[in-house]
Amino acid sequence: MSGVLSLVRPDLRDFAGYKSARSEALRGDVWLNANESAWANPADGQGRSRRYPDPQPPALRARLAQLYGVSPEQLLVGRGSDEAIDLLVRALCVPGQDAIVVTPPVFGMYAVCARLQGAPILEVPLLDSDDGLVADLDAIREAAMGQGAKLVFLCSPSNPAGSAIPLDAIASLARALEGKALVVVDEAYGEFADSASATTLLTAHSNIAVLRTLSKAHALAAARIGVVIGDADLIAVLQRCQAPYPVPTPCADLALEGLSDAALAQTRERVALVRSERERLRTALETTAGVRRVYASQGNYLLARFDDAEGAFRALLATGVVVRDQRAAPQLGDALRITIGSPTQNDRVIAALNAQEQAA
């Protein structure tokens, strides 16, 4: 048994999963094995949606593997990274026994999936320091080792804090937790960050998994395409636990087109613009009256604290600008998260906040 398989729930290590009609390697020209319609829907001119899709569309899987610099066997495509989070919790955590570690304030789906699985949740809050809201790696390690965690979720860059975790720190944590826990690095915003991906650590550390998505930098949020990347044995287990047909054909087609060389070139240009606008907006916010602090960010957003967060939120909303109210999150009772928009949209944010202060 490989090291990473020892982390999988014992009852799922040999789990065969559901064998769908498309999972069988059969040949033929008259397909009557899946109870599909013999005719296309009138809205589906080419009949692309008449048949069930391949559970893991080969062309899309290969293109995503190329994009992230891994082999197709190391990658599982699913319904956004949300599905990957759920699969990892269900496959590794015995209900009521195996815990997960999270670092609030952070993306809420880790805790939601753990709650649905009955997995205990160990919270190691981010530290509010001069460098921003940063992960306490020593405390994370101690919590995982001392309280029976099977999964450690690291969001890097962190949502909503915007801080990234150095690769050497991730590698050190993985070494300490080898044979005990899987370190999951959520890189939903990785395209906007300065550092290399944690996928570069996979060869040396089988107990690291990486989450990526096409929802952010690639502007395909509605297509719901995300991946989990990791040890091939772990990926095989997760695929057997995955519900049938996770990638609709129209979504796979759209994703492939969105990952063409031309599309990727435009995505890189837009990422560069977002990074530039992120610094411009940060500078502007730091000089805006009523803004207490703006955190450095490696995502496509900025987290800011306000003297009057309610007033700022309402002032933005009154001009048609909707931002994320973070005040219910731990440590963020005075904070809003602002996504980096186009230059014109960012100008509207600045103008609305300046107008609010002038009115006050």
Short mmCIF file of C-alpha atoms in Angstrom, two decimals:
data_model
loop_
_atom_site.label_atom_id
_atom_site.label_comp_id
_atom_site.label_asym_id
_atom_site.label_seq_id
_atom_site.Cartn_x
_atom_site.Cartn_y
_atom_site.Cartn_z
CA MET A 1 0.00 0.00 0.00
CA SER A 2 1.40 3.40 -0.99
CA GLY A 3 1.81 5.95 1.79
CA VAL A 4 -1.06 8.12 0.67
CA LEU A 5 -3.48 5.18 0.44
CA SER A 6 -2.99 4.54 4.14
CA LEU A 7 -4.78 7.85 4.73
CA VAL A 8 -7.90 6.73 2.87
CA ARG A 9 -10.81 5.34 4.88
CA PRO A 10 -10.17 1.58 5.22
CA ASP A 11 -13.62 0.72 3.86
CA LEU A 12 -12.98 2.74 0.70
CA ARG A 13 -9.49 1.60 -0.26
CA ASP A 14 -10.88 -1.21 -2.41
CA PHE A 15 -14.23 0.45 -3.11
CA ALA A 16 -15.22 -0.16 -6.74
CA GLY A 17 -17.72 2.65 -7.03
CA TYR A 18 -20.51 2.86 -9.61
CA LYS A 19 -19.75 1.44 -13.06
CA SER A 20 -21.55 3.70 -15.51
CA ALA A 21 -22.28 2.83 -19.12
CA ARG A 22 -19.50 5.17 -20.22
CA SER A 23 -16.93 3.60 -17.92
CA GLU A 24 -16.94 0.37 -19.94
CA ALA A 25 -14.41 0.18 -22.77
CA LEU A 26 -16.83 -1.04 -25.42
CA ARG A 27 -16.89 -0.49 -29.20
CA GLY A 28 -19.91 -0.17 -31.44
CA ASP A 29 -21.93 2.09 -33.70
CA VAL A 30 -25.39 1.45 -32.25
CA TRP A 31 -25.37 2.42 -28.58
CA LEU A 32 -28.24 0.85 -26.66
CA ASN A 33 -26.61 0.30 -23.27
CA ALA A 34 -27.45 3.51 -21.35
CA ASN A 35 -31.16 4.06 -21.98
CA GLU A 36 -30.42 7.28 -23.86
CA SER A 37 -32.68 8.82 -26.49
CA ALA A 38 -32.11 7.76 -30.09
CA TRP A 39 -32.85 11.34 -31.17
CA ALA A 40 -31.36 14.71 -30.30
CA ASN A 41 -33.33 17.35 -28.45
CA PRO A 42 -34.52 20.15 -30.77
CA ALA A 43 -32.41 22.62 -28.79
CA ASP A 44 -29.30 20.48 -29.31
CA GLY A 45 -28.63 20.93 -33.01
CA GLN A 46 -25.51 18.80 -33.17
CA GLY A 47 -26.77 16.18 -30.75
CA ARG A 48 -23.75 16.69 -28.48
CA SER A 49 -25.83 16.31 -25.32
CA ARG A 50 -27.83 13.24 -26.31
CA ARG A 51 -25.26 10.83 -24.90
CA TYR A 52 -23.90 10.70 -21.38
CA PRO A 53 -20.42 12.25 -21.27
CA ASP A 54 -17.18 10.47 -20.57
CA PRO A 55 -16.66 10.54 -16.76
CA GLN A 56 -13.24 12.11 -17.34
CA PRO A 57 -13.20 13.67 -20.85
CA PRO A 58 -9.78 12.61 -22.19
CA ALA A 59 -9.04 15.74 -24.23
CA LEU A 60 -9.95 18.07 -21.38
CA ARG A 61 -8.08 16.02 -18.80
CA ALA A 62 -4.98 16.00 -21.02
CA ARG A 63 -5.18 19.76 -21.62
CA LEU A 64 -5.60 20.50 -17.91
CA ALA A 65 -2.69 18.21 -17.07
CA GLN A 66 -0.57 20.08 -19.61
CA LEU A 67 -1.66 23.41 -18.14
CA TYR A 68 -0.70 22.42 -14.61
CA GLY A 69 2.44 20.45 -15.50
CA VAL A 70 1.34 17.03 -14.29
CA SER A 71 0.33 13.70 -15.83
CA PRO A 72 -3.37 13.03 -16.56
CA GLU A 73 -3.34 10.21 -14.00
CA GLN A 74 -2.50 12.77 -11.30
CA LEU A 75 -5.57 14.87 -12.01
CA LEU A 76 -9.31 14.46 -11.47
CA VAL A 77 -11.78 16.82 -13.15
CA GLY A 78 -14.94 17.71 -11.28
CA ARG A 79 -17.65 20.25 -10.60
CA GLY A 80 -15.43 23.10 -9.52
CA SER A 81 -12.98 22.70 -6.67
CA ASP A 82 -15.99 22.44 -4.33
CA GLU A 83 -16.57 18.86 -5.45
CA ALA A 84 -12.90 18.04 -4.92
CA ILE A 85 -13.08 19.32 -1.34
CA ASP A 86 -16.14 17.17 -0.68
CA LEU A 87 -14.55 14.08 -2.24
CA LEU A 88 -11.40 14.47 -0.16
CA VAL A 89 -13.34 14.77 3.10
CA ARG A 90 -15.61 11.83 2.30
CA ALA A 91 -12.78 9.58 1.11
CA LEU A 92 -10.36 10.24 3.98
CA CYS A 93 -12.41 11.07 7.06
CA VAL A 94 -14.21 8.41 9.06
CA PRO A 95 -17.29 10.21 10.46
CA GLY A 96 -16.93 11.24 14.07
CA GLN A 97 -13.28 10.24 14.12
CA ASP A 98 -10.99 11.89 11.57
CA ALA A 99 -10.72 15.67 11.77
CA ILE A 100 -9.81 18.43 9.34
CA VAL A 101 -7.74 21.53 10.06
CA VAL A 102 -8.85 24.91 8.73
CA THR A 103 -7.48 28.42 9.20
CA PRO A 104 -10.29 30.95 9.76
CA PRO A 105 -11.13 33.39 8.37
CA VAL A 106 -11.01 31.26 5.23
CA PHE A 107 -13.18 29.77 2.45
CA GLY A 108 -16.21 28.24 4.13
CA MET A 109 -16.65 25.08 2.04
CA TYR A 110 -13.96 23.15 3.93
CA ALA A 111 -15.99 23.35 7.14
CA VAL A 112 -19.30 22.77 5.32
CA CYS A 113 -18.05 19.53 3.77
CA ALA A 114 -16.61 18.39 7.11
CA ARG A 115 -19.90 19.11 8.88
CA LEU A 116 -21.85 17.09 6.30
CA GLN A 117 -19.42 14.18 6.74
CA GLY A 118 -19.44 14.35 10.53
CA ALA A 119 -15.73 15.15 10.62
CA PRO A 120 -14.49 17.22 13.57
CA ILE A 121 -13.20 20.68 12.61
CA LEU A 122 -9.99 21.99 14.16
CA GLU A 123 -9.57 25.74 13.77
CA VAL A 124 -6.15 27.39 13.76
CA PRO A 125 -6.85 31.09 13.17
CA LEU A 126 -4.70 33.16 10.85
CA LEU A 127 -2.35 35.50 12.68
CA ASP A 128 -2.91 39.22 12.14
CA SER A 129 0.64 40.51 11.76
CA ASP A 130 2.60 43.25 10.03
CA ASP A 131 2.85 40.87 7.06
CA GLY A 132 -0.93 40.45 6.91
CA LEU A 133 -3.24 37.66 7.97
CA VAL A 134 -0.88 34.70 7.77
CA ALA A 135 -1.05 30.98 8.49
CA ASP A 136 0.45 29.77 11.79
CA LEU A 137 2.25 26.70 10.43
CA ASP A 138 3.60 25.56 13.80
CA ALA A 139 0.14 25.62 15.37
CA ILE A 140 -1.33 23.88 12.32
CA ARG A 141 1.19 21.07 12.64
CA GLU A 142 0.56 20.68 16.36
CA ALA A 143 -3.21 20.64 15.91
CA ALA A 144 -3.05 18.06 13.13
CA MET A 145 -0.65 15.74 14.96
CA GLY A 146 -2.22 16.12 18.37
CA GLN A 147 -5.91 15.79 17.49
CA GLY A 148 -6.12 13.17 14.76
CA ALA A 149 -6.52 15.26 11.63
CA LYS A 150 -6.56 13.46 8.28
CA LEU A 151 -6.78 16.64 6.18
CA VAL A 152 -5.13 20.03 6.50
CA PHE A 153 -6.59 22.69 4.21
CA LEU A 154 -4.25 25.51 3.29
CA CYS A 155 -5.74 28.25 1.12
CA SER A 156 -2.87 29.92 -0.75
CA PRO A 157 -3.47 32.68 -1.70
CA SER A 158 -5.91 32.76 1.19
CA ASN A 159 -9.49 33.83 0.61
CA PRO A 160 -10.26 36.44 1.91
CA ALA A 161 -6.91 37.42 3.41
CA GLY A 162 -4.88 37.33 0.18
CA SER A 163 -1.75 35.91 1.82
CA ALA A 164 0.30 33.12 0.25
CA ILE A 165 2.19 30.35 2.03
CA PRO A 166 5.83 29.77 1.01
CA LEU A 167 6.46 26.45 -0.72
CA ASP A 168 9.22 25.49 1.71
CA ALA A 169 6.76 25.89 4.60
CA ILE A 170 4.23 23.65 2.83
CA ALA A 171 6.92 21.05 2.19
CA SER A 172 8.04 21.15 5.82
CA LEU A 173 4.46 20.63 7.02
CA ALA A 174 4.00 17.72 4.60
CA ARG A 175 7.16 16.05 5.91
CA ALA A 176 5.97 16.40 9.49
CA LEU A 177 2.57 14.92 8.62
CA GLU A 178 3.75 12.12 6.34
CA GLY A 179 1.67 9.01 7.00
CA LYS A 180 -0.65 11.01 9.24
CA ALA A 181 -2.48 13.61 7.14
CA LEU A 182 -2.93 14.94 3.63
CA VAL A 183 -1.97 18.58 3.10
CA VAL A 184 -4.43 20.14 0.64
CA VAL A 185 -3.28 23.39 -0.96
CA ASP A 186 -6.19 25.31 -2.45
CA GLU A 187 -4.77 27.40 -5.29
CA ALA A 188 -8.03 28.79 -6.66
CA TYR A 189 -6.24 32.14 -7.04
CA GLY A 190 -2.84 30.73 -7.93
CA GLU A 191 -2.64 32.49 -11.30
CA PHE A 192 -2.53 35.87 -9.53
CA ALA A 193 0.23 34.88 -7.06
CA ASP A 194 3.97 35.51 -7.19
CA SER A 195 5.14 32.03 -6.19
CA ALA A 196 5.21 28.73 -8.07
CA SER A 197 2.46 26.15 -7.59
CA ALA A 198 2.59 23.50 -4.89
CA THR A 199 2.29 20.96 -7.72
CA THR A 200 6.09 21.31 -7.87
CA LEU A 201 6.20 19.51 -4.51
CA LEU A 202 4.20 16.43 -5.54
CA THR A 203 7.16 14.32 -6.64
CA ALA A 204 8.78 14.57 -3.22
CA HIS A 205 5.58 14.52 -1.11
CA SER A 206 2.78 12.08 -1.89
CA ASN A 207 0.73 13.54 0.98
CA ILE A 208 0.19 16.85 -0.81
CA ALA A 209 -2.82 17.53 -3.02
CA VAL A 210 -3.51 20.72 -4.95
CA LEU A 211 -6.85 22.26 -5.95
CA ARG A 212 -7.16 24.40 -9.10
CA THR A 213 -10.15 25.92 -10.88
CA LEU A 214 -11.13 27.59 -14.13
CA SER A 215 -13.60 29.83 -12.29
CA LYS A 216 -11.30 32.75 -11.48
CA ALA A 217 -8.46 33.72 -13.83
CA HIS A 218 -9.95 31.74 -16.72
CA ALA A 219 -13.37 33.42 -16.38
CA LEU A 220 -15.36 30.17 -16.60
CA ALA A 221 -17.15 30.17 -13.25
CA ALA A 222 -20.47 29.01 -14.71
CA ALA A 223 -18.82 26.04 -16.45
CA ARG A 224 -17.96 24.57 -13.00
CA ILE A 225 -14.64 23.00 -13.93
CA GLY A 226 -12.15 22.34 -11.16
CA VAL A 227 -9.47 19.76 -10.48
CA VAL A 228 -7.70 18.01 -7.66
CA ILE A 229 -4.09 17.10 -8.40
CA GLY A 230 -2.13 14.57 -6.40
CA ASP A 231 -0.71 11.09 -6.12
CA ALA A 232 -2.13 8.86 -8.87
CA ASP A 233 -3.28 6.24 -6.33
CA LEU A 234 -5.24 8.88 -4.42
CA ILE A 235 -6.76 10.24 -7.63
CA ALA A 236 -7.95 6.73 -8.55
CA VAL A 237 -9.71 6.39 -5.20
CA LEU A 238 -11.36 9.78 -5.54
CA GLN A 239 -12.59 8.92 -9.03
CA ARG A 240 -14.26 5.77 -7.71
CA CYS A 241 -16.01 7.90 -5.06
CA GLN A 242 -17.15 10.52 -7.56
CA ALA A 243 -20.75 10.62 -8.76
CA PRO A 244 -21.25 9.50 -12.38
CA TYR A 245 -20.78 11.93 -15.26
CA PRO A 246 -19.39 14.90 -13.35
CA VAL A 247 -18.42 16.95 -16.42
CA PRO A 248 -21.31 17.87 -18.77
CA THR A 249 -20.36 17.81 -22.44
CA PRO A 250 -21.19 21.51 -23.05
CA CYS A 251 -18.97 22.46 -20.10
CA ALA A 252 -16.11 20.28 -21.30
CA ASP A 253 -16.38 21.79 -24.80
CA LEU A 254 -16.37 25.32 -23.40
CA ALA A 255 -13.41 24.59 -21.14
CA LEU A 256 -11.36 23.14 -24.00
CA GLU A 257 -12.05 26.21 -26.12
CA GLY A 258 -11.20 28.42 -23.14
CA LEU A 259 -7.85 26.66 -22.80
CA SER A 260 -6.77 27.13 -26.41
CA ASP A 261 -3.42 28.82 -26.98
CA ALA A 262 -5.16 32.04 -28.04
CA ALA A 263 -7.46 32.03 -25.02
CA LEU A 264 -4.58 31.35 -22.63
CA ALA A 265 -2.62 34.26 -24.11
CA GLN A 266 -5.55 36.59 -23.42
CA THR A 267 -5.95 35.16 -19.92
CA ARG A 268 -2.30 35.93 -19.17
CA GLU A 269 -2.81 39.51 -20.33
CA ARG A 270 -5.86 39.91 -18.11
CA VAL A 271 -4.06 38.42 -15.12
CA ALA A 272 -1.28 40.97 -15.60
CA LEU A 273 -3.88 43.76 -15.72
CA VAL A 274 -5.55 42.49 -12.54
CA ARG A 275 -2.21 42.41 -10.74
CA SER A 276 -1.50 45.98 -11.84
CA GLU A 277 -4.97 47.17 -10.88
CA ARG A 278 -4.68 45.39 -7.54
CA GLU A 279 -1.73 47.58 -6.60
CA ARG A 280 -3.37 50.73 -7.97
CA LEU A 281 -6.55 50.10 -5.97
CA ARG A 282 -4.58 49.22 -2.87
CA THR A 283 -2.66 52.49 -3.05
CA ALA A 284 -5.86 54.44 -3.58
CA LEU A 285 -7.63 52.74 -0.67
CA GLU A 286 -4.70 53.33 1.67
CA THR A 287 -5.07 57.07 1.12
CA THR A 288 -8.87 57.08 1.44
CA ALA A 289 -10.28 58.54 4.63
CA GLY A 290 -12.09 55.98 6.73
CA VAL A 291 -10.01 53.01 5.51
CA ARG A 292 -8.13 51.65 8.49
CA ARG A 293 -6.01 49.00 6.77
CA VAL A 294 -5.63 47.32 3.38
CA TYR A 295 -3.95 43.91 3.36
CA ALA A 296 -1.38 43.00 0.74
CA SER A 297 -2.92 40.40 -1.53
CA GLN A 298 -1.80 37.80 -4.03
CA GLY A 299 -5.36 37.07 -5.16
CA ASN A 300 -7.70 39.04 -7.39
CA TYR A 301 -9.19 40.88 -4.40
CA LEU A 302 -8.28 43.15 -1.52
CA LEU A 303 -9.36 42.83 2.11
CA ALA A 304 -9.81 46.20 3.80
CA ARG A 305 -10.78 47.33 7.29
CA PHE A 306 -12.96 50.42 7.71
CA ASP A 307 -13.80 52.82 10.51
CA ASP A 308 -17.42 52.42 9.37
CA ALA A 309 -17.71 49.22 7.34
CA GLU A 310 -21.50 49.42 7.25
CA GLY A 311 -21.37 52.95 5.86
CA ALA A 312 -18.77 51.95 3.26
CA PHE A 313 -20.79 48.90 2.21
CA ARG A 314 -23.95 50.97 1.83
CA ALA A 315 -22.16 53.77 -0.01
CA LEU A 316 -20.79 51.31 -2.56
CA LEU A 317 -24.16 49.59 -2.91
CA ALA A 318 -25.89 52.93 -3.49
CA THR A 319 -23.72 53.44 -6.58
CA GLY A 320 -24.38 49.93 -7.87
CA VAL A 321 -21.12 48.40 -6.61
CA VAL A 322 -21.53 45.10 -4.73
CA VAL A 323 -18.62 43.90 -2.58
CA ARG A 324 -18.30 41.03 -0.12
CA ASP A 325 -19.29 41.85 3.44
CA GLN A 326 -16.85 39.94 5.68
CA ARG A 327 -18.05 41.25 9.03
CA ALA A 328 -19.55 37.92 10.13
CA ALA A 329 -16.19 36.14 9.69
CA PRO A 330 -13.83 35.64 12.65
CA GLN A 331 -11.45 38.60 13.19
CA LEU A 332 -13.12 40.61 10.40
CA GLY A 333 -15.85 42.59 12.14
CA ASP A 334 -14.83 45.78 10.31
CA ALA A 335 -13.80 44.34 6.92
CA LEU A 336 -14.98 44.19 3.32
CA ARG A 337 -13.47 42.16 0.47
CA ILE A 338 -13.30 43.94 -2.87
CA THR A 339 -12.73 41.95 -6.05
CA ILE A 340 -10.39 43.61 -8.55
CA GLY A 341 -12.54 44.65 -11.48
CA SER A 342 -11.78 46.50 -14.68
CA PRO A 343 -10.01 49.88 -14.38
CA THR A 344 -13.38 51.63 -14.81
CA GLN A 345 -15.02 49.48 -12.15
CA ASN A 346 -12.16 50.10 -9.74
CA ASP A 347 -12.50 53.84 -10.33
CA ARG A 348 -16.15 53.57 -9.27
CA VAL A 349 -15.09 51.92 -6.00
CA ILE A 350 -12.64 54.72 -5.25
CA ALA A 351 -15.12 57.44 -6.17
CA ALA A 352 -17.92 55.96 -4.06
CA LEU A 353 -15.74 55.67 -0.95
CA ASN A 354 -14.34 59.16 -1.38
CA ALA A 355 -17.86 60.56 -1.83
CA GLN A 356 -19.00 58.81 1.34
CA GLU A 357 -16.24 60.39 3.39
CA GLN A 358 -16.89 63.82 1.94
CA ALA A 359 -20.59 63.47 2.78
CA ALA A 360 -19.73 62.42 6.30
#
